[in-house]
Short mmCIF file of C-alpha atoms in Angstrom, two decimals:
data_model
loop_
_atom_site.label_atom_id
_atom_site.label_comp_id
_atom_site.label_asym_id
_atom_site.label_seq_id
_atom_site.Cartn_x
_atom_site.Cartn_y
_atom_site.Cartn_z
CA UNK A 1 0.03 0.00 0.02
CA UNK A 2 1.13 3.54 -0.74
CA UNK A 3 2.68 5.16 2.32
CA UNK A 4 0.85 8.37 2.62
CA UNK A 5 1.77 11.23 5.12
CA UNK A 6 -0.55 14.14 5.64
CA UNK A 7 0.89 17.42 6.86
CA UNK A 8 -1.37 18.83 9.55
CA UNK A 9 0.94 21.96 10.35
CA UNK A 10 -2.07 24.32 9.81
CA UNK A 11 -4.34 22.68 12.35
CA UNK A 12 -1.46 22.69 15.00
CA UNK A 13 -0.81 26.32 14.27
CA UNK A 14 -4.49 27.02 15.10
CA UNK A 15 -4.28 25.40 18.51
CA UNK A 16 -5.33 28.63 20.34
CA UNK A 17 -8.29 29.24 18.10
CA UNK A 18 -11.81 28.37 19.20
CA UNK A 19 -13.51 28.46 15.64
CA UNK A 20 -12.18 27.20 12.26
CA UNK A 21 -11.39 28.87 8.98
CA UNK A 22 -12.33 27.40 5.68
CA UNK A 23 -8.77 26.04 5.28
CA UNK A 24 -8.86 24.40 8.76
CA UNK A 25 -12.01 22.64 7.74
CA UNK A 26 -10.38 21.32 4.48
CA UNK A 27 -7.29 20.02 6.43
CA UNK A 28 -9.61 18.37 8.91
CA UNK A 29 -11.54 16.75 6.02
CA UNK A 30 -8.34 15.34 4.55
CA UNK A 31 -7.37 13.96 7.93
CA UNK A 32 -10.71 12.25 8.22
CA UNK A 33 -10.98 11.19 4.59
CA UNK A 34 -7.55 9.89 4.12
CA UNK A 35 -7.69 8.03 7.55
CA UNK A 36 -10.95 6.33 6.13
CA UNK A 37 -8.98 5.21 3.06
CA UNK A 38 -5.63 4.30 4.39
CA UNK A 39 -6.42 3.44 7.97
CA UNK A 40 -3.62 3.00 10.27
CA UNK A 41 -1.16 3.16 7.43
CA UNK A 42 -1.69 6.99 7.13
CA UNK A 43 0.92 8.98 8.88
CA UNK A 44 0.85 12.54 10.26
CA UNK A 45 3.53 15.18 10.03
CA UNK A 46 3.90 18.84 10.80
CA UNK A 47 6.12 21.82 11.09
CA UNK A 48 5.56 22.60 14.69
CA UNK A 49 5.29 26.24 15.92
CA UNK A 50 8.77 25.75 17.22
CA UNK A 51 9.95 25.28 13.64
CA UNK A 52 10.65 21.50 14.07
CA UNK A 53 9.45 19.14 11.42
CA UNK A 54 8.65 15.48 11.98
CA UNK A 55 6.02 12.84 12.71
CA UNK A 56 3.01 13.32 14.97
CA UNK A 57 2.10 9.93 16.57
CA UNK A 58 -1.19 8.71 15.21
CA UNK A 59 -2.73 8.48 18.59
CA UNK A 60 -1.83 11.99 19.57
CA UNK A 61 -3.04 13.28 16.20
CA UNK A 62 -6.21 11.40 16.65
CA UNK A 63 -6.83 12.96 20.18
CA UNK A 64 -6.00 16.37 18.86
CA UNK A 65 -8.47 16.02 15.84
CA UNK A 66 -11.26 14.86 18.18
CA UNK A 67 -10.47 17.89 20.57
CA UNK A 68 -10.66 20.38 17.57
CA UNK A 69 -14.04 18.86 16.36
CA UNK A 70 -15.48 19.15 19.86
CA UNK A 71 -14.27 22.79 20.19
CA UNK A 72 -15.56 23.91 16.81
CA UNK A 73 -18.97 22.44 17.56
CA UNK A 74 -19.09 24.12 20.99
CA UNK A 75 -21.99 26.56 21.23
CA UNK A 76 -20.49 27.49 24.62
CA UNK A 77 -18.69 29.57 22.72
CA UNK A 78 -15.46 30.46 24.21
CA UNK A 79 -14.82 33.28 21.56
CA UNK A 80 -11.52 34.37 20.13
CA UNK A 81 -8.13 32.85 21.26
CA UNK A 82 -7.53 30.58 24.06
CA UNK A 83 -4.80 31.77 26.46
CA UNK A 84 -1.31 30.36 25.79
CA UNK A 85 -1.03 28.55 29.26
CA UNK A 86 -4.27 26.57 28.52
CA UNK A 87 -2.95 25.11 25.26
CA UNK A 88 0.61 24.56 26.42
CA UNK A 89 -0.05 20.97 27.14
CA UNK A 90 -1.09 20.35 23.53
CA UNK A 91 1.88 22.36 22.13
CA UNK A 92 4.11 19.92 24.14
CA UNK A 93 2.20 16.78 23.09
CA UNK A 94 2.25 17.76 19.40
CA UNK A 95 5.99 18.32 19.25
CA UNK A 96 7.10 16.29 16.20
CA UNK A 97 9.27 13.15 16.49
CA UNK A 98 12.08 12.26 14.25
CA UNK A 99 11.02 8.60 14.16
CA UNK A 100 9.35 7.63 11.10
CA UNK A 101 10.58 10.49 8.88
CA UNK A 102 11.83 9.02 5.57
CA UNK A 103 9.09 6.35 5.27
CA UNK A 104 6.64 8.21 3.11
CA UNK A 105 5.93 7.61 -0.59
CA UNK A 106 3.66 10.79 -0.85
CA UNK A 107 3.58 13.76 1.31
CA UNK A 108 0.28 15.57 1.19
CA UNK A 109 -0.29 19.17 2.14
CA UNK A 110 -3.57 20.86 1.77
CA UNK A 111 -2.94 24.23 3.49
CA UNK A 112 -0.50 27.04 2.51
CA UNK A 113 1.40 26.66 5.89
CA UNK A 114 5.19 27.12 5.34
CA UNK A 115 4.94 27.09 1.54
CA UNK A 116 6.58 30.54 1.47
CA UNK A 117 9.81 28.70 2.49
CA UNK A 118 10.65 26.86 -0.68
CA UNK A 119 14.05 25.65 0.69
CA UNK A 120 12.45 24.35 3.83
CA UNK A 121 9.76 22.29 1.89
CA UNK A 122 12.65 21.08 -0.41
CA UNK A 123 14.56 19.87 2.66
CA UNK A 124 11.53 18.15 4.13
CA UNK A 125 10.87 16.30 0.80
CA UNK A 126 14.54 15.24 0.65
CA UNK A 127 14.35 13.88 4.10
CA UNK A 128 11.27 11.95 3.22
CA UNK A 129 12.40 10.93 -0.22
CA UNK A 130 8.72 11.38 -1.17
CA UNK A 131 6.52 12.87 -3.94
CA UNK A 132 4.66 15.97 -3.07
CA UNK A 133 0.96 16.52 -3.62
CA UNK A 134 -0.43 19.82 -2.53
CA UNK A 135 -3.71 21.88 -2.76
CA UNK A 136 -4.11 25.49 -4.01
CA UNK A 137 -7.14 27.33 -2.84
CA UNK A 138 -6.74 30.44 -4.90
CA UNK A 139 -4.48 33.01 -6.45
CA UNK A 140 -6.34 36.02 -5.31
CA UNK A 141 -3.54 37.85 -3.64
CA UNK A 142 -1.53 37.65 -6.88
CA UNK A 143 -4.45 38.40 -9.19
CA UNK A 144 -6.17 41.03 -7.05
CA UNK A 145 -3.29 42.55 -4.82
CA UNK A 146 -5.55 45.38 -3.89
CA UNK A 147 -7.68 43.07 -1.72
CA UNK A 148 -4.66 41.47 0.04
CA UNK A 149 -2.68 42.58 3.13
CA UNK A 150 0.30 44.65 2.30
CA UNK A 151 2.95 42.34 0.97
CA UNK A 152 0.33 39.62 0.41
CA UNK A 153 0.99 39.28 -3.24
CA UNK A 154 4.75 38.79 -2.72
CA UNK A 155 4.13 36.16 -0.04
CA UNK A 156 1.58 34.22 -2.29
CA UNK A 157 3.98 34.36 -5.14
CA UNK A 158 6.56 32.61 -2.90
CA UNK A 159 3.97 29.95 -2.09
CA UNK A 160 3.16 29.42 -5.73
CA UNK A 161 6.75 29.16 -6.61
CA UNK A 162 7.20 26.32 -4.11
CA UNK A 163 4.19 24.55 -5.74
CA UNK A 164 5.60 25.26 -9.40
CA UNK A 165 9.00 23.98 -8.32
CA UNK A 166 8.25 21.10 -6.09
CA UNK A 167 4.69 19.67 -6.55
CA UNK A 168 4.39 16.41 -8.43
CA UNK A 169 0.75 17.00 -8.59
CA UNK A 170 -1.71 19.74 -7.55
CA UNK A 171 -5.32 19.53 -6.37
CA UNK A 172 -7.34 22.71 -6.88
CA UNK A 173 -10.79 23.42 -5.48
CA UNK A 174 -12.40 24.57 -8.74
CA UNK A 175 -11.58 24.68 -12.46
CA UNK A 176 -11.40 28.49 -12.02
CA UNK A 177 -8.54 28.13 -9.55
CA UNK A 178 -6.90 25.61 -11.82
CA UNK A 179 -6.93 28.00 -14.77
CA UNK A 180 -5.44 30.78 -12.66
CA UNK A 181 -2.71 28.50 -11.40
CA UNK A 182 -1.80 27.32 -14.83
CA UNK A 183 -1.78 30.74 -16.34
CA UNK A 184 0.51 32.13 -13.40
CA UNK A 185 3.09 29.23 -13.75
CA UNK A 186 3.32 29.48 -17.48
CA UNK A 187 3.74 33.19 -17.12
CA UNK A 188 6.83 32.30 -14.86
CA UNK A 189 8.06 30.12 -17.78
CA UNK A 190 8.00 27.10 -15.54
CA UNK A 191 6.67 23.56 -16.20
CA UNK A 192 3.21 23.04 -15.21
CA UNK A 193 2.71 20.02 -12.86
CA UNK A 194 -0.48 17.92 -13.33
CA UNK A 195 -3.53 20.00 -12.00
CA UNK A 196 -6.62 18.28 -10.83
CA UNK A 197 -9.79 19.97 -9.92
CA UNK A 198 -12.06 18.56 -7.15
CA UNK A 199 -14.77 20.66 -5.64
CA UNK A 200 -14.56 20.75 -1.95
CA UNK A 201 -17.17 18.73 -0.10
CA UNK A 202 -19.92 20.50 1.61
CA UNK A 203 -19.61 20.83 5.45
CA UNK A 204 -22.62 19.24 7.09
CA UNK A 205 -24.97 21.82 8.55
CA UNK A 206 -26.15 20.70 11.95
CA UNK A 207 -29.82 20.00 12.44
CA UNK A 208 -31.09 23.14 14.31
CA UNK A 209 -34.27 25.04 14.43
CA UNK A 210 -34.51 27.97 12.05
CA UNK A 211 -33.27 31.21 13.67
CA UNK A 212 -35.91 33.99 13.88
CA UNK A 213 -35.89 37.45 15.42
CA UNK A 214 -38.59 38.63 17.95
CA UNK A 215 -40.02 41.12 15.70
CA UNK A 216 -40.52 38.68 12.84
CA UNK A 217 -38.63 40.62 10.23
CA UNK A 218 -36.88 38.46 7.62
CA UNK A 219 -33.12 38.59 7.63
CA UNK A 220 -30.30 38.04 5.06
CA UNK A 221 -26.96 36.43 5.91
CA UNK A 222 -23.46 37.36 4.79
CA UNK A 223 -20.93 34.90 5.79
CA UNK A 224 -17.10 35.20 5.69
CA UNK A 225 -14.15 37.34 6.84
CA UNK A 226 -14.83 40.92 6.65
CA UNK A 227 -12.39 42.05 4.05
CA UNK A 228 -12.61 44.30 0.91
CA UNK A 229 -12.96 41.45 -1.76
CA UNK A 230 -16.08 40.23 0.14
CA UNK A 231 -17.75 43.44 -0.87
CA UNK A 232 -19.50 44.02 2.49
CA UNK A 233 -19.38 47.83 1.50
CA UNK A 234 -22.08 47.17 -1.18
CA UNK A 235 -24.39 45.57 1.37
CA UNK A 236 -23.81 48.31 4.02
CA UNK A 237 -24.44 51.09 1.75
CA UNK A 238 -27.64 49.27 0.24
CA UNK A 239 -28.99 49.03 3.93
CA UNK A 240 -28.13 52.44 4.61
CA UNK A 241 -30.14 53.64 1.62
CA UNK A 242 -33.07 51.39 2.51
CA UNK A 243 -32.96 52.86 6.11
CA UNK A 244 -33.34 56.37 4.64
CA UNK A 245 -36.01 55.60 2.18
CA UNK A 246 -38.26 52.88 3.65
CA UNK A 247 -40.25 52.43 6.81
CA UNK A 248 -38.45 50.55 9.41
CA UNK A 249 -40.89 47.53 9.31
CA UNK A 250 -40.16 47.01 5.57
CA UNK A 251 -36.42 46.86 5.92
CA UNK A 252 -35.06 43.30 6.45
CA UNK A 253 -32.19 42.58 8.73
CA UNK A 254 -28.61 41.97 7.66
CA UNK A 255 -26.67 39.56 9.75
CA UNK A 256 -22.94 39.61 8.98
CA UNK A 257 -21.04 36.58 10.39
CA UNK A 258 -17.18 36.71 10.28
CA UNK A 259 -14.13 37.95 12.00
CA UNK A 260 -12.73 41.30 11.09
CA UNK A 261 -9.99 41.07 8.58
CA UNK A 262 -7.68 43.58 6.97
CA UNK A 263 -7.79 46.79 4.86
CA UNK A 264 -11.34 47.43 5.90
CA UNK A 265 -11.54 50.74 7.48
CA UNK A 266 -14.54 52.06 5.42
CA UNK A 267 -16.52 48.85 6.27
CA UNK A 268 -15.72 49.10 10.04
CA UNK A 269 -16.60 52.77 10.07
CA UNK A 270 -20.13 51.91 8.85
CA UNK A 271 -20.50 49.13 11.25
CA UNK A 272 -19.18 50.96 14.30
CA UNK A 273 -20.31 54.70 13.55
CA UNK A 274 -23.36 54.63 11.43
CA UNK A 275 -26.37 55.00 13.81
CA UNK A 276 -28.95 54.46 11.05
CA UNK A 277 -27.62 50.95 10.41
CA UNK A 278 -27.84 49.89 14.08
CA UNK A 279 -31.47 48.65 14.08
CA UNK A 280 -30.97 46.67 10.85
CA UNK A 281 -27.42 45.25 10.83
CA UNK A 282 -26.04 42.86 13.27
CA UNK A 283 -22.36 41.79 13.33
CA UNK A 284 -21.38 38.41 14.74
CA UNK A 285 -17.63 37.80 14.93
CA UNK A 286 -17.94 34.11 15.80
CA UNK A 287 -20.39 31.46 16.72
CA UNK A 288 -20.49 27.61 17.30
CA UNK A 289 -21.67 25.28 14.61
CA UNK A 290 -25.29 24.87 16.06
CA UNK A 291 -25.72 28.70 16.16
CA UNK A 292 -24.33 29.08 12.73
CA UNK A 293 -26.67 26.30 11.37
CA UNK A 294 -29.73 27.95 12.86
CA UNK A 295 -28.74 31.24 11.28
CA UNK A 296 -28.09 29.64 7.83
CA UNK A 297 -31.47 27.64 8.05
CA UNK A 298 -33.53 30.57 8.98
CA UNK A 299 -32.17 33.15 6.57
CA UNK A 300 -34.22 34.46 3.71
CA UNK A 301 -31.23 34.13 1.57
CA UNK A 302 -27.42 34.07 1.65
CA UNK A 303 -25.71 37.06 0.13
CA UNK A 304 -22.23 36.57 -1.57
CA UNK A 305 -21.33 39.71 -3.40
CA UNK A 306 -17.63 38.93 -3.43
CA UNK A 307 -15.34 40.29 -6.19
CA UNK A 308 -13.19 37.23 -6.17
CA UNK A 309 -13.34 33.68 -4.71
CA UNK A 310 -11.50 30.45 -5.21
CA UNK A 311 -14.48 28.28 -4.35
CA UNK A 312 -17.48 29.79 -2.47
CA UNK A 313 -18.06 27.26 0.46
CA UNK A 314 -21.00 29.34 2.01
CA UNK A 315 -22.89 28.94 -1.22
CA UNK A 316 -22.85 25.16 -1.14
CA UNK A 317 -23.61 25.16 2.71
CA UNK A 318 -26.62 27.43 2.22
CA UNK A 319 -28.15 25.61 -0.70
CA UNK A 320 -27.59 22.13 1.01
CA UNK A 321 -30.17 23.17 3.65
CA UNK A 322 -32.54 24.78 1.19
CA UNK A 323 -31.54 28.34 1.86
CA UNK A 324 -31.57 30.50 -1.41
CA UNK A 325 -28.45 32.44 -2.51
CA UNK A 326 -27.87 35.82 -4.26
CA UNK A 327 -24.29 35.87 -5.53
CA UNK A 328 -21.87 37.84 -7.58
CA UNK A 329 -21.54 36.47 -11.03
CA UNK A 330 -18.04 35.07 -10.89
CA UNK A 331 -16.85 31.75 -12.31
CA UNK A 332 -16.13 29.98 -8.94
CA UNK A 333 -19.66 30.79 -7.69
CA UNK A 334 -21.29 29.17 -10.86
CA UNK A 335 -19.11 26.04 -10.47
CA UNK A 336 -20.66 25.55 -7.07
CA UNK A 337 -24.22 26.87 -7.45
CA UNK A 338 -24.69 25.95 -11.07
CA UNK A 339 -27.90 27.53 -12.36
CA UNK A 340 -29.59 27.73 -8.91
CA UNK A 341 -28.64 31.09 -7.29
CA UNK A 342 -29.42 34.62 -8.48
CA UNK A 343 -26.23 36.01 -10.00
CA UNK A 344 -25.58 39.72 -10.26
CA UNK A 345 -22.61 41.88 -11.11
CA UNK A 346 -20.97 42.85 -7.75
CA UNK A 347 -21.18 46.52 -8.66
CA UNK A 348 -24.90 46.52 -9.65
CA UNK A 349 -26.21 48.11 -6.45
CA UNK A 350 -29.67 48.81 -8.12
CA UNK A 351 -30.13 45.16 -9.04
CA UNK A 352 -29.03 43.85 -5.68
CA UNK A 353 -31.46 46.17 -3.86
CA UNK A 354 -34.38 45.00 -6.10
CA UNK A 355 -33.72 41.38 -5.58
CA UNK A 356 -33.23 41.63 -1.92
CA UNK A 357 -36.53 43.47 -1.38
CA UNK A 358 -38.25 40.95 -3.63
CA UNK A 359 -36.95 37.97 -1.66
CA UNK A 360 -37.76 39.79 1.73
CA UNK A 361 -41.47 39.78 0.52
CA UNK A 362 -41.09 36.05 -0.49
CA UNK A 363 -41.65 37.18 -4.12
CA UNK A 364 -41.69 35.13 -7.15
CA UNK A 365 -37.92 35.19 -7.78
CA UNK A 366 -37.45 33.45 -4.44
CA UNK A 367 -39.84 30.78 -5.11
CA UNK A 368 -38.33 30.21 -8.64
CA UNK A 369 -34.95 29.64 -6.96
CA UNK A 370 -36.49 27.26 -4.48
CA UNK A 371 -37.98 25.27 -7.35
CA UNK A 372 -34.46 25.23 -9.12
CA UNK A 373 -32.95 24.16 -5.90
CA UNK A 374 -34.75 20.81 -5.94
CA UNK A 375 -32.44 19.47 -8.63
CA UNK A 376 -29.14 20.65 -7.16
CA UNK A 377 -26.87 18.23 -5.44
CA UNK A 378 -24.16 19.45 -2.94
CA UNK A 379 -20.55 18.74 -3.66
CA UNK A 380 -19.57 15.68 -1.64
CA UNK A 381 -16.39 15.02 0.34
CA UNK A 382 -16.49 11.43 -0.72
CA UNK A 383 -16.33 12.34 -4.34
CA UNK A 384 -13.55 14.82 -3.60
CA UNK A 385 -11.43 12.18 -1.59
CA UNK A 386 -11.90 9.60 -4.54
CA UNK A 387 -10.14 12.18 -6.81
CA UNK A 388 -7.64 13.02 -4.21
CA UNK A 389 -6.76 9.36 -3.54
CA UNK A 390 -6.22 8.69 -7.32
CA UNK A 391 -4.03 11.76 -7.57
CA UNK A 392 -2.03 10.58 -4.64
CA UNK A 393 -1.77 6.95 -6.17
CA UNK A 394 -0.74 8.27 -9.54
CA UNK A 395 1.90 10.57 -7.96
CA UNK A 396 3.43 7.54 -6.04
CA UNK A 397 4.09 5.65 -9.41
#
């Protein structure tokens, strides 16, 4: 059997966090999915926060994955970061061991963790004498540097250089990401490794009663980190205009769930300093899986006006429980939602306002989407892992 080792550096680096990012969930899905396929033959490795690379004993890795699952589902809701003293026992237990290094046929890495250090990855692969299969989630910092943190484009170019130079095969989360990666590598005049698209599986949404507000007003949900490319600014200006033009009882609520990101001063000014938005807009910086499930299930629609995405996980999550979606008309969104959501230009403020108000009144457009939704099937992790396993086996040959 092929000796597969999964790098879980990202999950270990998140030891203090109480809630997962999208990349965290992908790495967890690979840990569970590859364990199901390779059983006890699957190994785990990591670059520890101390900088040491090595194996994580299978029992320790299993305990840590279970602890993370429990933490993410916790509606008790310790928010934000845990204290350093409280996680020190895990940091010590997860210190990698040198035993086992060199016994891999294929090293799999699905997060960008330490990919900026091409020489370090090269040394790791040399120690393992292994083929390298990695995942690329998007090239947004390179293609849209204006939406990234300062220096973000240069860092992501370093990651993609590692991929281009060292990967024996690449898994991408959408055909759109694959096209972007191929175009960038060719632009660097490098050989393009085999690229395989596999839509991410849909995270199961917990069974929960639909959320509702005491005043009975419908609400729309916007889910994701608060950063410029997510286009929260469009929604906040729409709600500000509605607050100025419509009676309060006719204005639906907007619920924004996501941590505050970067380069978002104008967005935060509206959230923090615009009194007319206060009765109509609610910001939630983090919530447990059950609370999030209730919010998704009870929403009139999910709003995704992003300028750029690599995949668009919230679209699949919403549609999987029958919640309609209104999204920007970009390739990654259409790969996930197919012909089900309403698609609009992310700059078409008038169009977004019209469709939001129609949906708030349970108008014909919303019913038409619900009818389309009956034939939609959620991307499945089992299908994704079948593709990934074949990529791994091919790389091992």
